[in-house]
Coordinates of C-alpha atoms and ligand atoms in Angstrom, one line a residue:
X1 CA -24.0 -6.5 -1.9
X2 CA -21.4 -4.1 -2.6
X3 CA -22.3 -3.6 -6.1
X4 CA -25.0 -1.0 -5.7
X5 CA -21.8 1.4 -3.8
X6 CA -19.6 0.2 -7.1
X7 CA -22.4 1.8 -9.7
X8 CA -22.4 5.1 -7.2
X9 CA -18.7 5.3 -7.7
X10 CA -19.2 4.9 -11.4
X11 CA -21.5 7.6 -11.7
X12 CA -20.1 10.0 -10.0
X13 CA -17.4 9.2 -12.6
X14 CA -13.7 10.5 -10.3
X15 CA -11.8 7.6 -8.9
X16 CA -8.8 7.9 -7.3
X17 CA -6.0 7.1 -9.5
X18 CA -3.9 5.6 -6.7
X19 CA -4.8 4.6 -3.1
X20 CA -2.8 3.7 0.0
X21 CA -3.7 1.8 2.8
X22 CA -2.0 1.0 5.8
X23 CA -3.4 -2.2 6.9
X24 CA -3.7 -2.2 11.1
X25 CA -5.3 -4.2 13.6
X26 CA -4.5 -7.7 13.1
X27 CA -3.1 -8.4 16.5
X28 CA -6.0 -6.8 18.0
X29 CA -8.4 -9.1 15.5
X30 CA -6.4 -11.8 16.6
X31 CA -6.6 -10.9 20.2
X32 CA -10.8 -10.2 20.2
X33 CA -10.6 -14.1 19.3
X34 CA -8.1 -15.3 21.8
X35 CA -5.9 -16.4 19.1
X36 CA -1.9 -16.0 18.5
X37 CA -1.0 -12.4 16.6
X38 CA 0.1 -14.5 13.1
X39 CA -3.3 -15.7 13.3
X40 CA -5.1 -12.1 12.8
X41 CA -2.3 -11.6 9.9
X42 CA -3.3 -15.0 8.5
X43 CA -6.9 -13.7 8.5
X44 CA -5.6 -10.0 7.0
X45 CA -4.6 -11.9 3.7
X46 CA -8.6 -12.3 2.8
X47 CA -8.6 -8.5 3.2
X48 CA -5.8 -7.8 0.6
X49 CA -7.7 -10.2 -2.3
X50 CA -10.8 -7.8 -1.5
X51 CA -9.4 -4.7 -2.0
X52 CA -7.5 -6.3 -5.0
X53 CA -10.7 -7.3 -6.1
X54 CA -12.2 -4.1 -5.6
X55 CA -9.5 -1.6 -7.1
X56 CA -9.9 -4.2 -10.3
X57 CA -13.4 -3.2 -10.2
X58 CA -13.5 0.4 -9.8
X59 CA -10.6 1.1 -12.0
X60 CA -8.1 2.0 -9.8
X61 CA -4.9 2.3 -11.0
X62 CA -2.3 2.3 -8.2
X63 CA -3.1 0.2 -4.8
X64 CA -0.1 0.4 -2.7
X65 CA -0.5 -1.4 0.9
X66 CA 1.8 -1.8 3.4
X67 CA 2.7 -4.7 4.6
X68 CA 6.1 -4.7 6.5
X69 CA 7.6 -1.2 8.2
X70 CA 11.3 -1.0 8.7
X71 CA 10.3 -0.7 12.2
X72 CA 8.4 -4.4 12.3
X73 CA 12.0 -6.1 12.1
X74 CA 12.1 -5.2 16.0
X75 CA 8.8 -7.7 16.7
X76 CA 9.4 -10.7 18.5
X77 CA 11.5 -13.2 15.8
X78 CA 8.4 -15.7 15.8
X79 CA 6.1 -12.8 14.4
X80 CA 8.4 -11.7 12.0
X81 CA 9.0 -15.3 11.0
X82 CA 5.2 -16.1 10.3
X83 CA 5.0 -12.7 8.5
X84 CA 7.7 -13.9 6.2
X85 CA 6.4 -17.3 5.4
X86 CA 2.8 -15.8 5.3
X87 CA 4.4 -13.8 2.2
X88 CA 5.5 -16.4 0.8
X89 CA 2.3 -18.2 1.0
X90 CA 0.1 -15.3 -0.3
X91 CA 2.6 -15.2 -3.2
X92 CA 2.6 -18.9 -3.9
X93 CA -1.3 -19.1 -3.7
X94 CA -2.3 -15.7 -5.5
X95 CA 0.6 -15.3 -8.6
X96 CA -1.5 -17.1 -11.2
X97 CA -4.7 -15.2 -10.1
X98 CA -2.6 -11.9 -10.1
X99 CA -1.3 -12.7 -13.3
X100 CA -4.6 -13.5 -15.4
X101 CA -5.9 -10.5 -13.5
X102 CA -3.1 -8.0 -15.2
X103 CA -2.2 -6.9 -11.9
X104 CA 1.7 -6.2 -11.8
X105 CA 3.3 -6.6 -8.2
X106 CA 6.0 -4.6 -7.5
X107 CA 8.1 -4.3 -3.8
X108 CA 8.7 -1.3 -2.3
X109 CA 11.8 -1.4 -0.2
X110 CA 14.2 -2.8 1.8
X111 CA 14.1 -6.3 0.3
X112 CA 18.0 -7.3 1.1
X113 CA 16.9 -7.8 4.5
X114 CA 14.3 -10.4 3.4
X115 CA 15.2 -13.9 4.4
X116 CA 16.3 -15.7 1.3
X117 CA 12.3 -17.5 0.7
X118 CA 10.8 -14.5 0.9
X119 CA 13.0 -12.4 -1.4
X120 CA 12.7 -15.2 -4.3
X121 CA 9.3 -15.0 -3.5
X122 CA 8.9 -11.3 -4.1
X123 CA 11.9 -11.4 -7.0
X124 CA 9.5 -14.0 -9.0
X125 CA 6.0 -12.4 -7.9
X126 CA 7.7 -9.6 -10.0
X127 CA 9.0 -11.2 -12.8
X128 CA 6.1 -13.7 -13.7
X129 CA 3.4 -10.4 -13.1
X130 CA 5.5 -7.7 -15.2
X131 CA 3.5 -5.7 -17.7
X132 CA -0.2 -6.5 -16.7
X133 CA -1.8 -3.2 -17.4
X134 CA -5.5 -3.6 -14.9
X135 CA -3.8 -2.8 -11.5
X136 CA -0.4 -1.9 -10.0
X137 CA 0.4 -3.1 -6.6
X138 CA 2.9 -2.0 -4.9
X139 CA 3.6 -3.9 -1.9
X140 CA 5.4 -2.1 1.4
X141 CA 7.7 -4.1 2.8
X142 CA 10.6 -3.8 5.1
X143 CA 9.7 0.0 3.6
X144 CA 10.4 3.2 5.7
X145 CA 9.5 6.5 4.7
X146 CA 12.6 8.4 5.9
X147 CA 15.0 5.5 5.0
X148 CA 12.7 5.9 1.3
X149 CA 13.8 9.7 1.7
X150 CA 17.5 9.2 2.6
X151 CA 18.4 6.8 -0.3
X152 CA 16.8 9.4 -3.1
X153 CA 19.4 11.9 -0.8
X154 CA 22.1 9.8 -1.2
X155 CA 21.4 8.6 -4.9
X156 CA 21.1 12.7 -5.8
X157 CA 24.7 13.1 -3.8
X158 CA 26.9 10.5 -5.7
X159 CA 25.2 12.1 -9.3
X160 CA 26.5 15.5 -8.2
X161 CA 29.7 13.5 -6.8
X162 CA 29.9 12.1 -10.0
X163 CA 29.1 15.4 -12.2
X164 CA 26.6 13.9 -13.8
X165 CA 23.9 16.6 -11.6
X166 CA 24.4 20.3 -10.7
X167 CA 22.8 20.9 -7.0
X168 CA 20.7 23.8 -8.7
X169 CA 19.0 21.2 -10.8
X170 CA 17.5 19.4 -7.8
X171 CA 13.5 20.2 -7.6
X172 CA 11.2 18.0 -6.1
X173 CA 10.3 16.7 -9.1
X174 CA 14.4 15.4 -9.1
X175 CA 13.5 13.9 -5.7
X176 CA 10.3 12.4 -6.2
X177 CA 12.1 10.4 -9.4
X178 CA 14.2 8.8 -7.1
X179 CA 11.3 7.5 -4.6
X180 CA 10.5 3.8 -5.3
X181 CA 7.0 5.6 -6.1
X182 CA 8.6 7.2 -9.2
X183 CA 6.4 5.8 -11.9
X184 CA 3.1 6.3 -10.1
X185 CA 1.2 9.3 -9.3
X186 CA 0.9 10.4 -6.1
X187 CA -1.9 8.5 -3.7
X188 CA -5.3 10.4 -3.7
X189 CA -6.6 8.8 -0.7
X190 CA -5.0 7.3 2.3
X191 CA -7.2 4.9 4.2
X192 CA -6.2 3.4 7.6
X193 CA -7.9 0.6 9.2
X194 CA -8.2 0.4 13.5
X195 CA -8.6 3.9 13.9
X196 CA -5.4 5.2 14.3
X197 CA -4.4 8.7 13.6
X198 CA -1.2 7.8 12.3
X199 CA 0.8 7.8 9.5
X200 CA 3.7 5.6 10.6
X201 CA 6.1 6.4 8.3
X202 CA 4.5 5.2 5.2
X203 CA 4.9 7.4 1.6
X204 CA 5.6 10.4 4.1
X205 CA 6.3 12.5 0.7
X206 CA 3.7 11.2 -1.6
X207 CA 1.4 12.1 0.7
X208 CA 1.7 15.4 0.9
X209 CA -2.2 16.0 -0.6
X210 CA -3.8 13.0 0.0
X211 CA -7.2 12.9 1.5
X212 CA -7.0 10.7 4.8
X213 CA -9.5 8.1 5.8
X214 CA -9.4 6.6 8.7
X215 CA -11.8 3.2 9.9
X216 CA -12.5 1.7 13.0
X217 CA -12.9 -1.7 11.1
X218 CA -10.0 -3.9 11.5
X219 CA -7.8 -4.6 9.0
X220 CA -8.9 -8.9 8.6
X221 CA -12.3 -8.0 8.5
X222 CA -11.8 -5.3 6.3
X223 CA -14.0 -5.7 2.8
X224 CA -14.7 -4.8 -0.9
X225 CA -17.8 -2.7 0.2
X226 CA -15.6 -0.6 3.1
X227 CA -13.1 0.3 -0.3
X228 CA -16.0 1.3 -1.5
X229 CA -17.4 2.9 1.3
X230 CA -13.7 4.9 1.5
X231 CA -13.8 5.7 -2.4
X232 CA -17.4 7.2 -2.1
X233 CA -16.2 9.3 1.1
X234 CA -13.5 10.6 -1.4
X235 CA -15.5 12.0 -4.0
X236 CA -17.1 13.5 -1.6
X237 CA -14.2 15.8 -0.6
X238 CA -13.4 18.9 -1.7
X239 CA -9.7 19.1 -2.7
X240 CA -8.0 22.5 -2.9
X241 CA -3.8 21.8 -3.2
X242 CA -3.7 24.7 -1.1
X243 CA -5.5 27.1 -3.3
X244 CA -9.5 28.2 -3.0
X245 CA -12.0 26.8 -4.3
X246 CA -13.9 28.5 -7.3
Ligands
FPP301 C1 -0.6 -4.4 11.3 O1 -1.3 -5.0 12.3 C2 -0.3 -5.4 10.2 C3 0.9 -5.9 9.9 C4 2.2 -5.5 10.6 C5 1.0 -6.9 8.8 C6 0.2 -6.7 7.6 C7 0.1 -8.0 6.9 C8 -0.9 -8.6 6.4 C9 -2.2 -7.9 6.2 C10 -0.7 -10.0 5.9 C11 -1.0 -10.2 4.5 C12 -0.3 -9.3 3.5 C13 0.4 -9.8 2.5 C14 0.8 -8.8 1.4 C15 0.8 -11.1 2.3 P1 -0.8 -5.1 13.8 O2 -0.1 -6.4 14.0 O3 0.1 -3.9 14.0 O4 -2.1 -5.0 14.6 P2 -2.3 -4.4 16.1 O5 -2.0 -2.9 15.9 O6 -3.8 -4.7 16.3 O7 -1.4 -5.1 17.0

Protein backbone atom coordinates (compact mmCIF):
# COMPACT_ATOMS: atom_id res chain seq x y z
CA UNK A 1 0.00 0.00 0.00
CA UNK A 2 0.94 3.45 -0.64
CA UNK A 3 -0.25 4.76 2.63
CA UNK A 4 2.71 3.95 4.75
CA UNK A 5 4.84 6.63 1.93
CA UNK A 6 1.66 9.14 2.52
CA UNK A 7 2.26 9.15 6.55
CA UNK A 8 6.23 9.72 5.63
CA UNK A 9 5.33 12.72 3.59
CA UNK A 10 3.11 13.92 6.40
CA UNK A 11 5.69 13.77 8.91
CA UNK A 12 8.28 15.24 7.38
CA UNK A 13 5.53 17.99 7.21
CA UNK A 14 6.99 20.13 3.47
CA UNK A 15 4.87 19.34 0.47
CA UNK A 16 5.22 20.88 -2.53
CA UNK A 17 2.71 23.47 -3.03
CA UNK A 18 2.45 22.87 -6.77
CA UNK A 19 3.81 19.99 -9.02
CA UNK A 20 4.21 19.48 -12.74
CA UNK A 21 4.28 16.49 -14.62
CA UNK A 22 4.84 15.92 -18.07
CA UNK A 23 3.09 12.72 -18.74
CA UNK A 24 5.38 10.49 -21.51
CA UNK A 25 5.53 7.10 -22.67
CA UNK A 26 2.17 6.05 -23.79
CA UNK A 27 3.00 5.12 -27.26
CA UNK A 28 5.81 3.13 -25.95
CA UNK A 29 3.24 1.47 -23.19
CA UNK A 30 1.14 0.92 -26.07
CA UNK A 31 3.84 -0.42 -28.14
CA UNK A 32 5.41 -3.07 -25.26
CA UNK A 33 1.73 -4.48 -25.78
CA UNK A 34 1.40 -4.51 -29.51
CA UNK A 35 -1.42 -2.23 -29.27
CA UNK A 36 -2.34 1.03 -31.43
CA UNK A 37 -0.66 4.46 -29.81
CA UNK A 38 -4.47 5.82 -28.59
CA UNK A 39 -4.52 2.72 -26.71
CA UNK A 40 -1.44 3.55 -24.33
CA UNK A 41 -3.22 7.12 -24.00
CA UNK A 42 -6.48 5.38 -23.15
CA UNK A 43 -4.57 3.56 -20.50
CA UNK A 44 -2.65 7.03 -19.30
CA UNK A 45 -6.12 8.33 -18.15
CA UNK A 46 -5.97 5.70 -14.98
CA UNK A 47 -2.71 7.46 -14.29
CA UNK A 48 -4.15 11.05 -14.15
CA UNK A 49 -7.18 9.89 -11.44
CA UNK A 50 -4.06 8.56 -9.41
CA UNK A 51 -2.14 11.44 -9.11
CA UNK A 52 -5.47 13.38 -8.69
CA UNK A 53 -6.10 11.09 -6.06
CA UNK A 54 -2.90 11.45 -4.63
CA UNK A 55 -2.28 15.36 -4.66
CA UNK A 56 -5.94 15.31 -2.82
CA UNK A 57 -4.22 13.23 -0.33
CA UNK A 58 -1.03 14.87 0.38
CA UNK A 59 -2.36 18.27 0.16
CA UNK A 60 -1.05 19.52 -2.73
CA UNK A 61 -2.22 22.52 -4.04
CA UNK A 62 -1.36 23.04 -7.71
CA UNK A 63 -1.16 19.76 -10.06
CA UNK A 64 -0.57 20.95 -13.54
CA UNK A 65 -0.05 18.07 -16.22
CA UNK A 66 0.44 18.26 -19.61
CA UNK A 67 -1.54 16.78 -21.79
CA UNK A 68 -1.37 18.35 -25.40
CA UNK A 69 2.00 20.42 -26.68
CA UNK A 70 1.52 22.87 -29.46
CA UNK A 71 3.85 20.68 -31.16
CA UNK A 72 1.37 17.32 -30.92
CA UNK A 73 -1.05 19.08 -33.55
CA UNK A 74 1.72 17.81 -36.20
CA UNK A 75 0.85 13.82 -35.14
CA UNK A 76 -0.76 11.80 -37.53
CA UNK A 77 -4.69 13.29 -37.69
CA UNK A 78 -6.05 9.82 -36.30
CA UNK A 79 -3.82 10.34 -33.05
CA UNK A 80 -4.75 13.68 -32.60
CA UNK A 81 -8.36 12.78 -33.18
CA UNK A 82 -8.46 10.04 -30.39
CA UNK A 83 -6.62 12.46 -28.09
CA UNK A 84 -9.48 14.83 -28.58
CA UNK A 85 -12.31 12.57 -28.05
CA UNK A 86 -10.27 10.82 -25.19
CA UNK A 87 -10.67 14.48 -23.53
CA UNK A 88 -13.79 14.53 -24.00
CA UNK A 89 -14.37 11.23 -22.49
CA UNK A 90 -12.21 11.83 -19.38
CA UNK A 91 -14.26 15.05 -18.98
CA UNK A 92 -17.54 13.46 -19.39
CA UNK A 93 -16.72 10.53 -17.06
CA UNK A 94 -14.63 12.45 -14.23
CA UNK A 95 -16.63 16.22 -13.84
CA UNK A 96 -18.98 15.05 -11.08
CA UNK A 97 -16.13 13.20 -9.24
CA UNK A 98 -13.87 16.35 -9.81
CA UNK A 99 -16.56 18.38 -8.58
CA UNK A 100 -17.46 16.67 -5.20
CA UNK A 101 -13.74 16.39 -4.81
CA UNK A 102 -13.31 20.44 -4.83
CA UNK A 103 -10.85 20.08 -7.50
CA UNK A 104 -11.19 23.18 -9.95
CA UNK A 105 -9.95 22.39 -13.66
CA UNK A 106 -8.63 25.03 -15.45
CA UNK A 107 -6.95 24.91 -19.31
CA UNK A 108 -3.88 26.10 -20.03
CA UNK A 109 -3.57 27.25 -23.57
CA UNK A 110 -4.23 27.36 -26.95
CA UNK A 111 -7.93 26.13 -26.67
CA UNK A 112 -9.18 28.00 -30.11
CA UNK A 113 -7.60 25.33 -31.91
CA UNK A 114 -9.58 22.66 -30.07
CA UNK A 115 -12.14 21.05 -32.32
CA UNK A 116 -15.55 22.32 -31.31
CA UNK A 117 -16.43 18.90 -28.73
CA UNK A 118 -13.45 19.28 -27.06
CA UNK A 119 -13.55 23.02 -26.36
CA UNK A 120 -17.18 22.75 -24.83
CA UNK A 121 -15.83 20.09 -23.11
CA UNK A 122 -13.02 21.91 -21.47
CA UNK A 123 -15.35 25.42 -21.40
CA UNK A 124 -17.93 23.35 -19.16
CA UNK A 125 -15.24 21.14 -17.15
CA UNK A 126 -14.40 24.81 -16.09
CA UNK A 127 -17.59 26.28 -15.37
CA UNK A 128 -19.35 23.32 -13.45
CA UNK A 129 -15.70 22.87 -11.22
CA UNK A 130 -15.12 26.74 -10.51
CA UNK A 131 -14.35 27.56 -6.86
CA UNK A 132 -13.59 24.02 -5.34
CA UNK A 133 -10.81 24.93 -2.89
CA UNK A 134 -8.95 20.87 -2.37
CA UNK A 135 -6.86 20.93 -5.71
CA UNK A 136 -6.23 23.05 -8.73
CA UNK A 137 -5.59 21.36 -11.93
CA UNK A 138 -4.40 22.86 -14.55
CA UNK A 139 -4.53 20.99 -17.64
CA UNK A 140 -1.83 21.66 -20.67
CA UNK A 141 -3.29 21.56 -23.66
CA UNK A 142 -2.49 22.71 -27.11
CA UNK A 143 0.00 24.71 -24.48
CA UNK A 144 3.57 25.84 -25.68
CA UNK A 145 5.93 27.40 -23.48
CA UNK A 146 7.41 30.07 -25.86
CA UNK A 147 4.01 30.64 -27.59
CA UNK A 148 2.95 31.03 -23.31
CA UNK A 149 6.01 33.58 -23.39
CA UNK A 150 5.14 35.50 -26.60
CA UNK A 151 1.43 36.29 -25.73
CA UNK A 152 2.47 37.82 -22.11
CA UNK A 153 5.12 39.88 -24.76
CA UNK A 154 2.54 40.88 -26.80
CA UNK A 155 -0.19 41.53 -24.06
CA UNK A 156 2.71 43.89 -22.21
CA UNK A 157 3.25 45.66 -25.89
CA UNK A 158 -0.44 46.83 -26.64
CA UNK A 159 -0.62 48.10 -22.56
CA UNK A 160 2.43 50.24 -23.35
CA UNK A 161 0.77 50.85 -26.98
CA UNK A 162 -2.08 51.82 -25.18
CA UNK A 163 -0.38 54.05 -22.26
CA UNK A 164 -1.86 52.19 -19.83
CA UNK A 165 2.22 50.63 -18.89
CA UNK A 166 5.52 52.51 -18.92
CA UNK A 167 8.36 49.85 -20.32
CA UNK A 168 10.40 50.72 -17.03
CA UNK A 169 7.56 49.15 -15.11
CA UNK A 170 7.98 45.76 -16.66
CA UNK A 171 9.78 43.23 -13.97
CA UNK A 172 9.26 39.73 -13.98
CA UNK A 173 6.87 39.84 -11.67
CA UNK A 174 4.85 42.11 -14.71
CA UNK A 175 5.57 39.04 -16.93
CA UNK A 176 4.86 36.20 -14.78
CA UNK A 177 1.08 37.99 -14.28
CA UNK A 178 0.54 37.58 -17.63
CA UNK A 179 1.47 33.63 -17.91
CA UNK A 180 -1.73 31.53 -17.82
CA UNK A 181 0.18 30.30 -14.47
CA UNK A 182 -0.53 33.79 -12.88
CA UNK A 183 -2.56 32.76 -9.96
CA UNK A 184 -0.40 29.88 -8.86
CA UNK A 185 2.92 29.72 -7.41
CA UNK A 186 5.54 28.53 -9.17
CA UNK A 187 5.91 24.36 -9.49
CA UNK A 188 8.30 22.96 -6.72
CA UNK A 189 8.89 19.81 -8.42
CA UNK A 190 8.90 18.68 -12.00
CA UNK A 191 8.49 14.96 -12.46
CA UNK A 192 8.74 13.27 -15.95
CA UNK A 193 7.73 9.83 -16.63
CA UNK A 194 9.87 7.47 -19.48
CA UNK A 195 13.05 8.74 -18.64
CA UNK A 196 13.53 11.57 -20.71
CA UNK A 197 15.79 14.39 -20.02
CA UNK A 198 13.60 16.83 -21.42
CA UNK A 199 11.66 19.60 -20.75
CA UNK A 200 9.75 20.04 -24.00
CA UNK A 201 8.63 23.22 -23.82
CA UNK A 202 6.43 22.95 -20.87
CA UNK A 203 6.24 26.10 -17.99
CA UNK A 204 9.75 26.98 -19.47
CA UNK A 205 9.56 30.16 -17.05
CA UNK A 206 7.92 28.74 -14.04
CA UNK A 207 10.37 26.45 -13.80
CA UNK A 208 13.12 28.34 -13.32
CA UNK A 209 13.75 26.59 -9.58
CA UNK A 210 12.02 23.58 -9.69
CA UNK A 211 13.54 20.39 -8.56
CA UNK A 212 13.42 17.83 -11.50
CA UNK A 213 12.41 14.23 -11.22
CA UNK A 214 12.75 12.15 -13.75
CA UNK A 215 11.11 8.12 -13.87
CA UNK A 216 11.74 5.34 -15.96
CA UNK A 217 8.10 4.23 -15.29
CA UNK A 218 5.79 4.90 -18.03
CA UNK A 219 3.35 7.34 -17.96
CA UNK A 220 -0.08 4.48 -18.01
CA UNK A 221 1.42 2.66 -15.43
CA UNK A 222 2.33 5.43 -13.50
CA UNK A 223 0.66 5.33 -9.72
CA UNK A 224 -0.31 7.05 -6.40
CA UNK A 225 2.69 5.39 -4.62
CA UNK A 226 5.33 6.71 -7.56
CA UNK A 227 3.72 10.52 -6.57
CA UNK A 228 4.64 9.64 -3.57
CA UNK A 229 7.71 8.13 -4.20
CA UNK A 230 8.59 11.68 -6.23
CA UNK A 231 7.26 13.83 -3.23
CA UNK A 232 9.49 11.90 -0.68
CA UNK A 233 12.54 12.33 -3.17
CA UNK A 234 11.64 16.13 -2.95
CA UNK A 235 11.91 16.71 0.60
CA UNK A 236 14.84 15.12 0.38
CA UNK A 237 16.50 17.86 -1.66
CA UNK A 238 18.27 20.66 -0.59
CA UNK A 239 17.02 23.87 -2.27
CA UNK A 240 19.23 26.91 -2.43
CA UNK A 241 17.48 29.62 -5.14
CA UNK A 242 20.96 30.19 -6.01
CA UNK A 243 22.19 31.24 -2.63
CA UNK A 244 24.26 28.87 0.11
CA UNK A 245 22.99 26.93 2.35
CA UNK A 246 23.25 27.89 6.08
C1 LIG B 1 2.94 11.46 -24.27
O1 LIG B 1 3.17 10.12 -24.61
C2 LIG B 1 1.56 11.66 -23.92
C3 LIG B 1 0.68 12.44 -24.61
C4 LIG B 1 1.03 13.18 -25.83
C5 LIG B 1 -0.72 12.53 -24.21
C6 LIG B 1 -1.01 12.54 -22.75
C7 LIG B 1 -2.42 12.19 -22.60
C8 LIG B 1 -2.94 11.44 -21.63
C9 LIG B 1 -2.17 10.92 -20.48
C10 LIG B 1 -4.36 11.06 -21.75
C11 LIG B 1 -5.28 11.44 -20.71
C12 LIG B 1 -5.21 12.82 -20.24
C13 LIG B 1 -6.27 13.61 -20.07
C14 LIG B 1 -6.10 14.87 -19.33
C15 LIG B 1 -7.58 13.29 -20.61
P1 LIG B 1 3.79 9.80 -26.04
O2 LIG B 1 2.66 9.53 -26.98
O3 LIG B 1 4.70 10.90 -26.49
O4 LIG B 1 4.58 8.48 -25.72
P2 LIG B 1 5.92 7.95 -26.45
O5 LIG B 1 6.98 8.98 -26.18
O6 LIG B 1 6.18 6.65 -25.74
O7 LIG B 1 5.60 7.80 -27.89
Amino acid sequence: MSDDLLRRIQVHGSVPAHIAVIMDGNGRWAKGRALPRPLGHHAGMRAVREVIQGCLDARVGVLSLFAFSQENWQRPAGEIGALMRLLEEYIARELGNLREKGVTVRILGDIERLAPGARNAVERVMAETAGGGELALNLCISYSSRAEIARAARLLADEVAAGRLEPADIDEQAVARRLYTAPWPDPDLLIRTSGEMRISNFLLWQLAYAELYVTPVLWPDFTRRHLFEAILEFQRRDRRFGRVTA
